[in-house]
mmCIF file of C-alpha atoms and ligand atoms in Angstrom:
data_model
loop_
_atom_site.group_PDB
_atom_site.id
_atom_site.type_symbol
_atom_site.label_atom_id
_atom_site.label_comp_id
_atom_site.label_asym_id
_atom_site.label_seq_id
_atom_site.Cartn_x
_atom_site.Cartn_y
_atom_site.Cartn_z
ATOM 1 C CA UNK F 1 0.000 0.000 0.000
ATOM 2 C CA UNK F 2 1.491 3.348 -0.627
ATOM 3 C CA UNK F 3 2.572 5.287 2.208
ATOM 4 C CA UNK F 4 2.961 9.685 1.699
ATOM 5 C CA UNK F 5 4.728 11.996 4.651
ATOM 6 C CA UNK F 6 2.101 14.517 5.651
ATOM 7 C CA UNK F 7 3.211 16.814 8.317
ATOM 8 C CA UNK F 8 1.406 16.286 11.487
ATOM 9 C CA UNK F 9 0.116 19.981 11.132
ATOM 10 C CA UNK F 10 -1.880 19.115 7.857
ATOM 11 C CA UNK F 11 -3.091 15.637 9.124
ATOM 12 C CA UNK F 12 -7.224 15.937 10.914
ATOM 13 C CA UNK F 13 -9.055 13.215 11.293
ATOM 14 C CA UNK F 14 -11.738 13.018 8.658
ATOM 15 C CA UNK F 15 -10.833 14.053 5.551
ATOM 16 C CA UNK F 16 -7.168 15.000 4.013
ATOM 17 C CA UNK F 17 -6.407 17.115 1.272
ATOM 18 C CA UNK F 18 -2.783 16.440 -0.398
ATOM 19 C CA UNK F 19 -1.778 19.347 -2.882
ATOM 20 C CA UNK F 20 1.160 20.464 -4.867
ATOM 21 C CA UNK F 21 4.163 17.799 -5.681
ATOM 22 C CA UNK F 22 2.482 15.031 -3.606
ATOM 23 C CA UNK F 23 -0.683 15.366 -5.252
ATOM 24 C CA UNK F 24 1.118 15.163 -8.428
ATOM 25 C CA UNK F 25 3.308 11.974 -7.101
ATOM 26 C CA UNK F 26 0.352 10.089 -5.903
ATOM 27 C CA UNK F 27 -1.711 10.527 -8.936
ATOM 28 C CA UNK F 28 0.763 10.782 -12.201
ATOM 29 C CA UNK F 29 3.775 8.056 -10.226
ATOM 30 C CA UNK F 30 2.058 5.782 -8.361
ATOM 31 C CA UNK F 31 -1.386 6.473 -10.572
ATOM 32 C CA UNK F 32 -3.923 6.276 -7.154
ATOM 33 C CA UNK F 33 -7.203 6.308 -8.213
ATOM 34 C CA UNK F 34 -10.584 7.369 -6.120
ATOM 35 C CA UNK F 35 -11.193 4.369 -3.549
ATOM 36 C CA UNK F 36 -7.476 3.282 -3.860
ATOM 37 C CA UNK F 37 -6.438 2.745 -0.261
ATOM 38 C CA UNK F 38 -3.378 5.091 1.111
ATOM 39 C CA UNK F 39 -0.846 4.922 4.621
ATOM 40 C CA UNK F 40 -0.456 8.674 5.471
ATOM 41 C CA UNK F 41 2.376 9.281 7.964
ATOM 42 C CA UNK F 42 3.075 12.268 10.034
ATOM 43 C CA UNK F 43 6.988 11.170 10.529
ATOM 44 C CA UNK F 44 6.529 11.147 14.640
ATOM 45 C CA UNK F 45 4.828 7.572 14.821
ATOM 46 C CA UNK F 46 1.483 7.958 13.906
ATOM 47 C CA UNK F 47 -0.433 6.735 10.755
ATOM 48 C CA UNK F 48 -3.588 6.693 9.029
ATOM 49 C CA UNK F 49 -5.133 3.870 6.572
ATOM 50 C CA UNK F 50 -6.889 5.995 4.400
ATOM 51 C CA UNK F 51 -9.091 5.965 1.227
ATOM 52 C CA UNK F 52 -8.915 7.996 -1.788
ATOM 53 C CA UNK F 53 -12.050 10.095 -2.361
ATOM 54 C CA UNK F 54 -10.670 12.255 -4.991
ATOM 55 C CA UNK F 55 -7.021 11.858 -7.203
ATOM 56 C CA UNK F 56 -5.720 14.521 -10.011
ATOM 57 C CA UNK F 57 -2.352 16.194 -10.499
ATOM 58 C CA UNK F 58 -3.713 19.074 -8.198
ATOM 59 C CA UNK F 59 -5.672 17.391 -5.581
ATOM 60 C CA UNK F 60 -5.785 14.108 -3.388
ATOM 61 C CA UNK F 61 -8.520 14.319 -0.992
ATOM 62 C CA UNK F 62 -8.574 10.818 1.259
ATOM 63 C CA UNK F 63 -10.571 10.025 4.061
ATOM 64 C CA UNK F 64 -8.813 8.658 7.342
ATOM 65 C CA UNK F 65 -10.321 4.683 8.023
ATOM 66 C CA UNK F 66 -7.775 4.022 10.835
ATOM 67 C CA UNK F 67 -5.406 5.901 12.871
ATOM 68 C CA UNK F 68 -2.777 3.060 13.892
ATOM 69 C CA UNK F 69 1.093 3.788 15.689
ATOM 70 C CA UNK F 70 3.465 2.385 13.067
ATOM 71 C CA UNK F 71 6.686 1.403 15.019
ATOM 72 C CA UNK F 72 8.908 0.299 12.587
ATOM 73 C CA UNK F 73 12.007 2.423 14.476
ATOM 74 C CA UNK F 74 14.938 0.245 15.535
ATOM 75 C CA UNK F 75 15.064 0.366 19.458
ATOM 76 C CA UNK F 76 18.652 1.944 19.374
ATOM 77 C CA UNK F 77 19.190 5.297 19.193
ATOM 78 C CA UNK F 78 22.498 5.560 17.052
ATOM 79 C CA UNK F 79 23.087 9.242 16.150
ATOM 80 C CA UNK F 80 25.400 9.626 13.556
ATOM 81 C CA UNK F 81 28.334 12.467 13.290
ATOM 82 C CA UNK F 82 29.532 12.140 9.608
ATOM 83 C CA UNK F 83 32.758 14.568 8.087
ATOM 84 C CA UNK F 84 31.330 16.591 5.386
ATOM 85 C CA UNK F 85 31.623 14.297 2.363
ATOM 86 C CA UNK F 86 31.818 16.572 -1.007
ATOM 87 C CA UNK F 87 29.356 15.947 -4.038
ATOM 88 C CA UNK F 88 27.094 12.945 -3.986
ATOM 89 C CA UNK F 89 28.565 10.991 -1.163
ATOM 90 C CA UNK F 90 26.819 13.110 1.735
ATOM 91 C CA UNK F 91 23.355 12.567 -0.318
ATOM 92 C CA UNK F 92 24.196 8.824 -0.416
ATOM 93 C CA UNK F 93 25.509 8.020 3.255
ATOM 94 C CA UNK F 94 22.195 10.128 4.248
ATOM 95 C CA UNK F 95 19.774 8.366 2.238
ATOM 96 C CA UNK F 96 21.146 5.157 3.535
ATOM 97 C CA UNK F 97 21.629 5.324 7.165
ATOM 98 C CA UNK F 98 17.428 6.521 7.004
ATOM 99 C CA UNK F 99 17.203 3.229 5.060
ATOM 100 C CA UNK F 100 18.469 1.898 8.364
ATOM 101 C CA UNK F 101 17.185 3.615 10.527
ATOM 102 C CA UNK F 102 19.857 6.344 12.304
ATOM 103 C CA UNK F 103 17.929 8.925 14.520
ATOM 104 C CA UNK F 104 20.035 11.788 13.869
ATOM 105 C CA UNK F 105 22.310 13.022 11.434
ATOM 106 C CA UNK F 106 25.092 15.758 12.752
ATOM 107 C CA UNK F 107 27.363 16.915 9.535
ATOM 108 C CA UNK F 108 30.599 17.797 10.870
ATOM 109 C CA UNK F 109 33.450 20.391 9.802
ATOM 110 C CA UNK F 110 36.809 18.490 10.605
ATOM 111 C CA UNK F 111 40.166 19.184 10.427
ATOM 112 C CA UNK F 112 40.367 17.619 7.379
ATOM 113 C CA UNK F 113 36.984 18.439 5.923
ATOM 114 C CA UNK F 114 37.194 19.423 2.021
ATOM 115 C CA UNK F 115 34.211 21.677 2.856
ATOM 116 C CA UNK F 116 33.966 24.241 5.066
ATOM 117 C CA UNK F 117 30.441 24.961 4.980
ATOM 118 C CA UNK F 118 27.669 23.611 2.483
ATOM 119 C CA UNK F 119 23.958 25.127 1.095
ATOM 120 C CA UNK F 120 22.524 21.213 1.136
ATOM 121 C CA UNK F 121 20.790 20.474 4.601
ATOM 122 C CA UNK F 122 17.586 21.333 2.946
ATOM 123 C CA UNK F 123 18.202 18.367 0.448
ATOM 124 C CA UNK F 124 19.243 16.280 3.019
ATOM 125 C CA UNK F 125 16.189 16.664 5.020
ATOM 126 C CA UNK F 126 14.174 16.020 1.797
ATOM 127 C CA UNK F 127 16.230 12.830 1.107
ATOM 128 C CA UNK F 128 15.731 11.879 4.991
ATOM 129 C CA UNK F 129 11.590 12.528 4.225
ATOM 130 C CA UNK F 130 11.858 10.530 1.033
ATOM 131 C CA UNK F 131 14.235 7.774 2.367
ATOM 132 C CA UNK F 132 11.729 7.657 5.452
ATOM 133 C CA UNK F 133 8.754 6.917 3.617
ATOM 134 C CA UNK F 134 10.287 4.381 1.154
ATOM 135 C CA UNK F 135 11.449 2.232 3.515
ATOM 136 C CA UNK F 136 8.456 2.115 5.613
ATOM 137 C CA UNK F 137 9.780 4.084 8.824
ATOM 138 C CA UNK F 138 7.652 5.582 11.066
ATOM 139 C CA UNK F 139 9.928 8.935 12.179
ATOM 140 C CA UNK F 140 11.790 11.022 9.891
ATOM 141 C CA UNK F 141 15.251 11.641 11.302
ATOM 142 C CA UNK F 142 16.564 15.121 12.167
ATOM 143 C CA UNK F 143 19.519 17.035 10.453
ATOM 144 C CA UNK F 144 21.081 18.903 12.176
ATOM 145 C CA UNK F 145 22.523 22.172 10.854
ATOM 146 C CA UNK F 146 26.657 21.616 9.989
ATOM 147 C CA UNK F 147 28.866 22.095 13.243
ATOM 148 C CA UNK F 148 32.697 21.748 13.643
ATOM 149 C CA UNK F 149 33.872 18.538 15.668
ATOM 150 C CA UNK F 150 34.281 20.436 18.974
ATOM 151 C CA UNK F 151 31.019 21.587 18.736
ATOM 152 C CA UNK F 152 29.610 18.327 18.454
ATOM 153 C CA UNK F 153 31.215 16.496 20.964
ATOM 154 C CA UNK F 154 30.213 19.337 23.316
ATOM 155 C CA UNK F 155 26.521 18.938 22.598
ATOM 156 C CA UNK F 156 26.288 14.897 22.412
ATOM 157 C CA UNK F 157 28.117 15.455 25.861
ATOM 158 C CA UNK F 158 25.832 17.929 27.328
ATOM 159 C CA UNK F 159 22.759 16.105 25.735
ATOM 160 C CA UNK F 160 23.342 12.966 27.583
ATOM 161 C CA UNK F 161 25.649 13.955 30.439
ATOM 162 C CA UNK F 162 23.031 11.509 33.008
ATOM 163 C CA UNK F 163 24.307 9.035 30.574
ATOM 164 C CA UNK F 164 27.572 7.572 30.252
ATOM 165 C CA UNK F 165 28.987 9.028 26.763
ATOM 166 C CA UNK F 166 28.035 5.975 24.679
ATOM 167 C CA UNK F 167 30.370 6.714 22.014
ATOM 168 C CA UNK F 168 32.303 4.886 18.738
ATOM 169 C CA UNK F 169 34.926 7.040 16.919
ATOM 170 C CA UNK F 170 35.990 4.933 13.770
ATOM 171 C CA UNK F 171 39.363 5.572 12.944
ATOM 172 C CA UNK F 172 41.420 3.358 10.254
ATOM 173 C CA UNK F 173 45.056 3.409 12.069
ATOM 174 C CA UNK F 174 44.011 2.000 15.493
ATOM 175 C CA UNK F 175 40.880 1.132 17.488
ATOM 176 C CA UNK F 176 39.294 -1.847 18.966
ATOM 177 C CA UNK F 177 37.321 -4.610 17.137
ATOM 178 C CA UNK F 178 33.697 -3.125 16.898
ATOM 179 C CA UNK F 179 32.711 -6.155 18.694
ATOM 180 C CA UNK F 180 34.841 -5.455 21.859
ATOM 181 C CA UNK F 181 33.497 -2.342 21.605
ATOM 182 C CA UNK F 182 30.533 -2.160 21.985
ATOM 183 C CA UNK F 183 30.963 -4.839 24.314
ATOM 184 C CA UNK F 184 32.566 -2.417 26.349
ATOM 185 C CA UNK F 185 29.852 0.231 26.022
ATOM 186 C CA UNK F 186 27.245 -2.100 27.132
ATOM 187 C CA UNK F 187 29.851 -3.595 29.994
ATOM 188 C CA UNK F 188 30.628 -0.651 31.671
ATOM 189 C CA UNK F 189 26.710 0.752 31.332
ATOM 190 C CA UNK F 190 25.205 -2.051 32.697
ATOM 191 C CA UNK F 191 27.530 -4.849 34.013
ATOM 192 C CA UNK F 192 26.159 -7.422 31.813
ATOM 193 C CA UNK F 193 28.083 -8.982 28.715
ATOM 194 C CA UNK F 194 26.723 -8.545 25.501
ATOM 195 C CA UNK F 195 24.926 -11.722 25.439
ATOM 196 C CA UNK F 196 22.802 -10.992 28.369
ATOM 197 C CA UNK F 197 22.487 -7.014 27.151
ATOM 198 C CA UNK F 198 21.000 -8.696 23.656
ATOM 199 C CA UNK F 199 18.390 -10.890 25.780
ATOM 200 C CA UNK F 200 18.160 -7.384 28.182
ATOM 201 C CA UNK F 201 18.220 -5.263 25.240
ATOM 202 C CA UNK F 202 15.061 -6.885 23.655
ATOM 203 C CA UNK F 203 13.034 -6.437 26.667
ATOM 204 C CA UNK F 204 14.631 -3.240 27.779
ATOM 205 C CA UNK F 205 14.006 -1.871 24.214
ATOM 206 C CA UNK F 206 10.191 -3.208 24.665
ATOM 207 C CA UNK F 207 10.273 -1.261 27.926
ATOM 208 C CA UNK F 208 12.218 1.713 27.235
ATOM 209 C CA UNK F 209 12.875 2.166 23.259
ATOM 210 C CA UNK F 210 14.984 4.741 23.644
ATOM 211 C CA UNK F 211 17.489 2.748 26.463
ATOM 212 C CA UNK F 212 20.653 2.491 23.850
ATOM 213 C CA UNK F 213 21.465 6.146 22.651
ATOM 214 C CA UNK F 214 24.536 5.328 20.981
ATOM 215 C CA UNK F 215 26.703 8.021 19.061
ATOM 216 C CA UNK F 216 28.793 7.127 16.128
ATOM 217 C CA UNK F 217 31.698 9.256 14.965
ATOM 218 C CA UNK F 218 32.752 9.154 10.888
ATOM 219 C CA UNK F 219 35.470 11.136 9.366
ATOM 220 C CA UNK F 220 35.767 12.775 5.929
ATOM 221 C CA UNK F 221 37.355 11.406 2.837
ATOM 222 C CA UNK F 222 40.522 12.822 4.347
ATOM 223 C CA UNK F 223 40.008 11.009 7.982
ATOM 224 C CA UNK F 224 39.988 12.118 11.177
ATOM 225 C CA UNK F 225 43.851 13.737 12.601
ATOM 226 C CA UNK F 226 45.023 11.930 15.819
ATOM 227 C CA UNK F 227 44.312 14.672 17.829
ATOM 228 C CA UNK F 228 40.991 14.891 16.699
ATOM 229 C CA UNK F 229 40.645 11.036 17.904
ATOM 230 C CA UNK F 230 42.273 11.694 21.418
ATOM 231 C CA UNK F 231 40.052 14.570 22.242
ATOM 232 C CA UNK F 232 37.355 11.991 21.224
ATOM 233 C CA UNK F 233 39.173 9.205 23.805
ATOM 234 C CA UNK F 234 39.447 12.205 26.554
ATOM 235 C CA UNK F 235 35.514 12.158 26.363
ATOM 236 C CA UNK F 236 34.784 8.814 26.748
ATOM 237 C CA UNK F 237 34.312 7.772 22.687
ATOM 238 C CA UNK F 238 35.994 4.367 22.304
ATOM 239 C CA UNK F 239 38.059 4.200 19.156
ATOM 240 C CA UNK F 240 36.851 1.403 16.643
ATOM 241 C CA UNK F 241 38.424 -0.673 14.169
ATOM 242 C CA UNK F 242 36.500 -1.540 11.268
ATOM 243 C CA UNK F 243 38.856 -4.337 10.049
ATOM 244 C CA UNK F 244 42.542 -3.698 8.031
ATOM 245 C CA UNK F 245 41.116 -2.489 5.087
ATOM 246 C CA UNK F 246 40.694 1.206 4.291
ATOM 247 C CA UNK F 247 36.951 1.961 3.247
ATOM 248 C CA UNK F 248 35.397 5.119 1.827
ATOM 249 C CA UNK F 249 33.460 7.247 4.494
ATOM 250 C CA UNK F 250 30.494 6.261 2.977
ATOM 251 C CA UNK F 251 30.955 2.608 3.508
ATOM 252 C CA UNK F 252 32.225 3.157 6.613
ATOM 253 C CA UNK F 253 29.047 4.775 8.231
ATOM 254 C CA UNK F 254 26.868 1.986 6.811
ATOM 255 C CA UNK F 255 28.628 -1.102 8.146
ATOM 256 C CA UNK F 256 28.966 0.859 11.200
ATOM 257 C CA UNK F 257 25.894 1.294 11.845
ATOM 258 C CA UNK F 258 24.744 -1.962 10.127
ATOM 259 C CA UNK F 259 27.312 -3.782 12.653
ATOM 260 C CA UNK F 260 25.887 -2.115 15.649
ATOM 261 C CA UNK F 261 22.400 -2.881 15.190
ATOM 262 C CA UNK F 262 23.401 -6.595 14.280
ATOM 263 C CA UNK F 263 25.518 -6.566 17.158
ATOM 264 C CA UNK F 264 22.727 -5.353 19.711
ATOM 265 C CA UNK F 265 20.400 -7.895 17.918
ATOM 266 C CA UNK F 266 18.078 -5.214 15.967
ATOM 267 C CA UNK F 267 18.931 -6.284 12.820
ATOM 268 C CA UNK F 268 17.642 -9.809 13.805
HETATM 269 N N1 LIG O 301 42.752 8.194 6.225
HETATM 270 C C1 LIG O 301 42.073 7.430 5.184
HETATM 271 C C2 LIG O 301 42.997 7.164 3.991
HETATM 272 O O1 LIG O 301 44.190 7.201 4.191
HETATM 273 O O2 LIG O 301 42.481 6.941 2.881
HETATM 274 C C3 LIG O 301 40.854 8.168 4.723
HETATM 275 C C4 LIG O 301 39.731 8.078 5.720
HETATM 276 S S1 LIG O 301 38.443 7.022 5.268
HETATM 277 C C5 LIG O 301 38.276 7.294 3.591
HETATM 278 C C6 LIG O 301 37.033 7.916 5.898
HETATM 279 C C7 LIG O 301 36.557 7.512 7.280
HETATM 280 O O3 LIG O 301 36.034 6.192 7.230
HETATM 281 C C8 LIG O 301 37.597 7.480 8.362
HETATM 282 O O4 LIG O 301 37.767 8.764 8.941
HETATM 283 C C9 LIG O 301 37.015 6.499 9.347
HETATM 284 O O5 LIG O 301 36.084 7.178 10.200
HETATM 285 C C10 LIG O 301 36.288 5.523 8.464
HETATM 286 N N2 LIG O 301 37.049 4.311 8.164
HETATM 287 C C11 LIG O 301 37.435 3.890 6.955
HETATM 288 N N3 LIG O 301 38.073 2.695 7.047
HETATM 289 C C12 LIG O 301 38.090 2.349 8.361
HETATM 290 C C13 LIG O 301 38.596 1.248 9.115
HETATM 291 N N4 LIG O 301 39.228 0.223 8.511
HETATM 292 N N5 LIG O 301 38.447 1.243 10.450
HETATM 293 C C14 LIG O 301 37.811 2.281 11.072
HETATM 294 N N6 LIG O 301 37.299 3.355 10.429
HETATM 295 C C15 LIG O 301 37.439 3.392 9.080
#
């Protein structure tokens, strides 16, 4: 069934109407038709079966048959600091840790960052909107405006200083295995070993969704400097290997976070 993003602003019970470029989507793209049936979703959990009443390139109107809470969201909150990538690969890593399903998205100015500022986090929040709805999610993830490294590591600690920094910095000349490591962050959090956290974690993550905020730190195509990793260390991030081989920032941030949620046993 096709599923459209509708802010929750726009979305009443009773009827909807859908205007402008998703009118034109729904109607010329995925041809919907008047009683076609329709998942509307307001990107914060909530969704509505609903029924087309009227379908043109200016107008969807539907009518709401349902009002269900979609959770498709993975129970671990991994929030993902990427190096400004130049071109196509920011676009790419974005649209694919959404597939996955990354809470937030922090582009960072590095050291070694080829750009120094960029005009896109518009695009990126329409990719993240896009990428949402494709693959079925039931939150859209946030953005966040550019900010140089110090910056970030500042507000991931001040956003979760109650919590102990849960933190990954991958860095391709050093680190831990991934799986020691996150052993470690679920160790010295807890005092249970990963096996039991994966058994915990399921009912912990039925009980409190939002129990494994975990923050995961890529660098640009140029890497990270060392100094940039030890201030990392100094706060707590644990520096991760992702094996011997050298892999493009993009590639990185998807087995990372692929590894992570197969690791804490969301990825089944
Ligand atoms: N310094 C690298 C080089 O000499 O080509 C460039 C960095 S790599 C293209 C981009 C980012 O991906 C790195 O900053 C790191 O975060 C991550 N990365 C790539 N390979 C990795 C590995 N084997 N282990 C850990 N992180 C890796």
């Amino acid at each position: 069934m096709p599923r459209i993003f509708i802010p929750i602003t726009s979305i009443k019970e009773g009827q909807i109407s859908i205007t402008g470029e998703k009118a034109r989507y729904l109607s010329s793209v995925l041809r919907c038709k008047k009683g076609d049936e329709l998942i509307v979703f307001d990107g914060r959990g909530n969704c509505l079966r609903t029924k087309i009443l009227r379908s043109d390139r200016r107008e969807v109107i539907v009518e709401t048959l349902e009002k269900f809470t979609c959770d498709t969201e993975s129970p671990i909150d991994i929030f993902l600091a990427q190096g400004l990538l130049k071109g196509e690969k920011m676009d790419m890593v974005i649209q694919k840790v959404t597939e996955l399903g990354v809470k937030e998205i922090i582009p960072v100015i590095t050291e070694r960052s080829q750009l120094r500022e960029t005009k896109k986090v518009a695009r990126w929040r329409k990719i993240t909107g896009e990428s949402s709805r494709q693959s079925g999610r039931s939150i859209i993830p946030l953005v966040h405006e550019p900010m140089y490294f110090s910056d970030c590591l500042s507000l991931l600690a001040t956003r979760h200083a109650s919590l102990s920094l849960k933190g990954l910095i991958f860095y391709e000349e050093g680190g831990i295995k991934i799986s020691e490591a996150i052993q470690k962050i679920t160790i010295h959090d807890t005092g249970y070993t990963i096996q039991d956290k994966y058994i915990m974690h399921h009912v912990s993550c039925i009980l409190n969704p939002a129990s494994l905020p975990i923050y995961l730190l890529i660098g640009p195509e140029g890497g990270f400097t060392r100094e940039e990793v030890t201030i990392a260390e100094e706060k707590g991030f644990i520096v991760t290997s992702l094996g011997k081989r050298i892999l493009r920032a993009e590639t990185a941030a998807i087995s990372a976070i692929t590894l992570v949620q197969f690791l804490l046993g969301d990825l089944g």
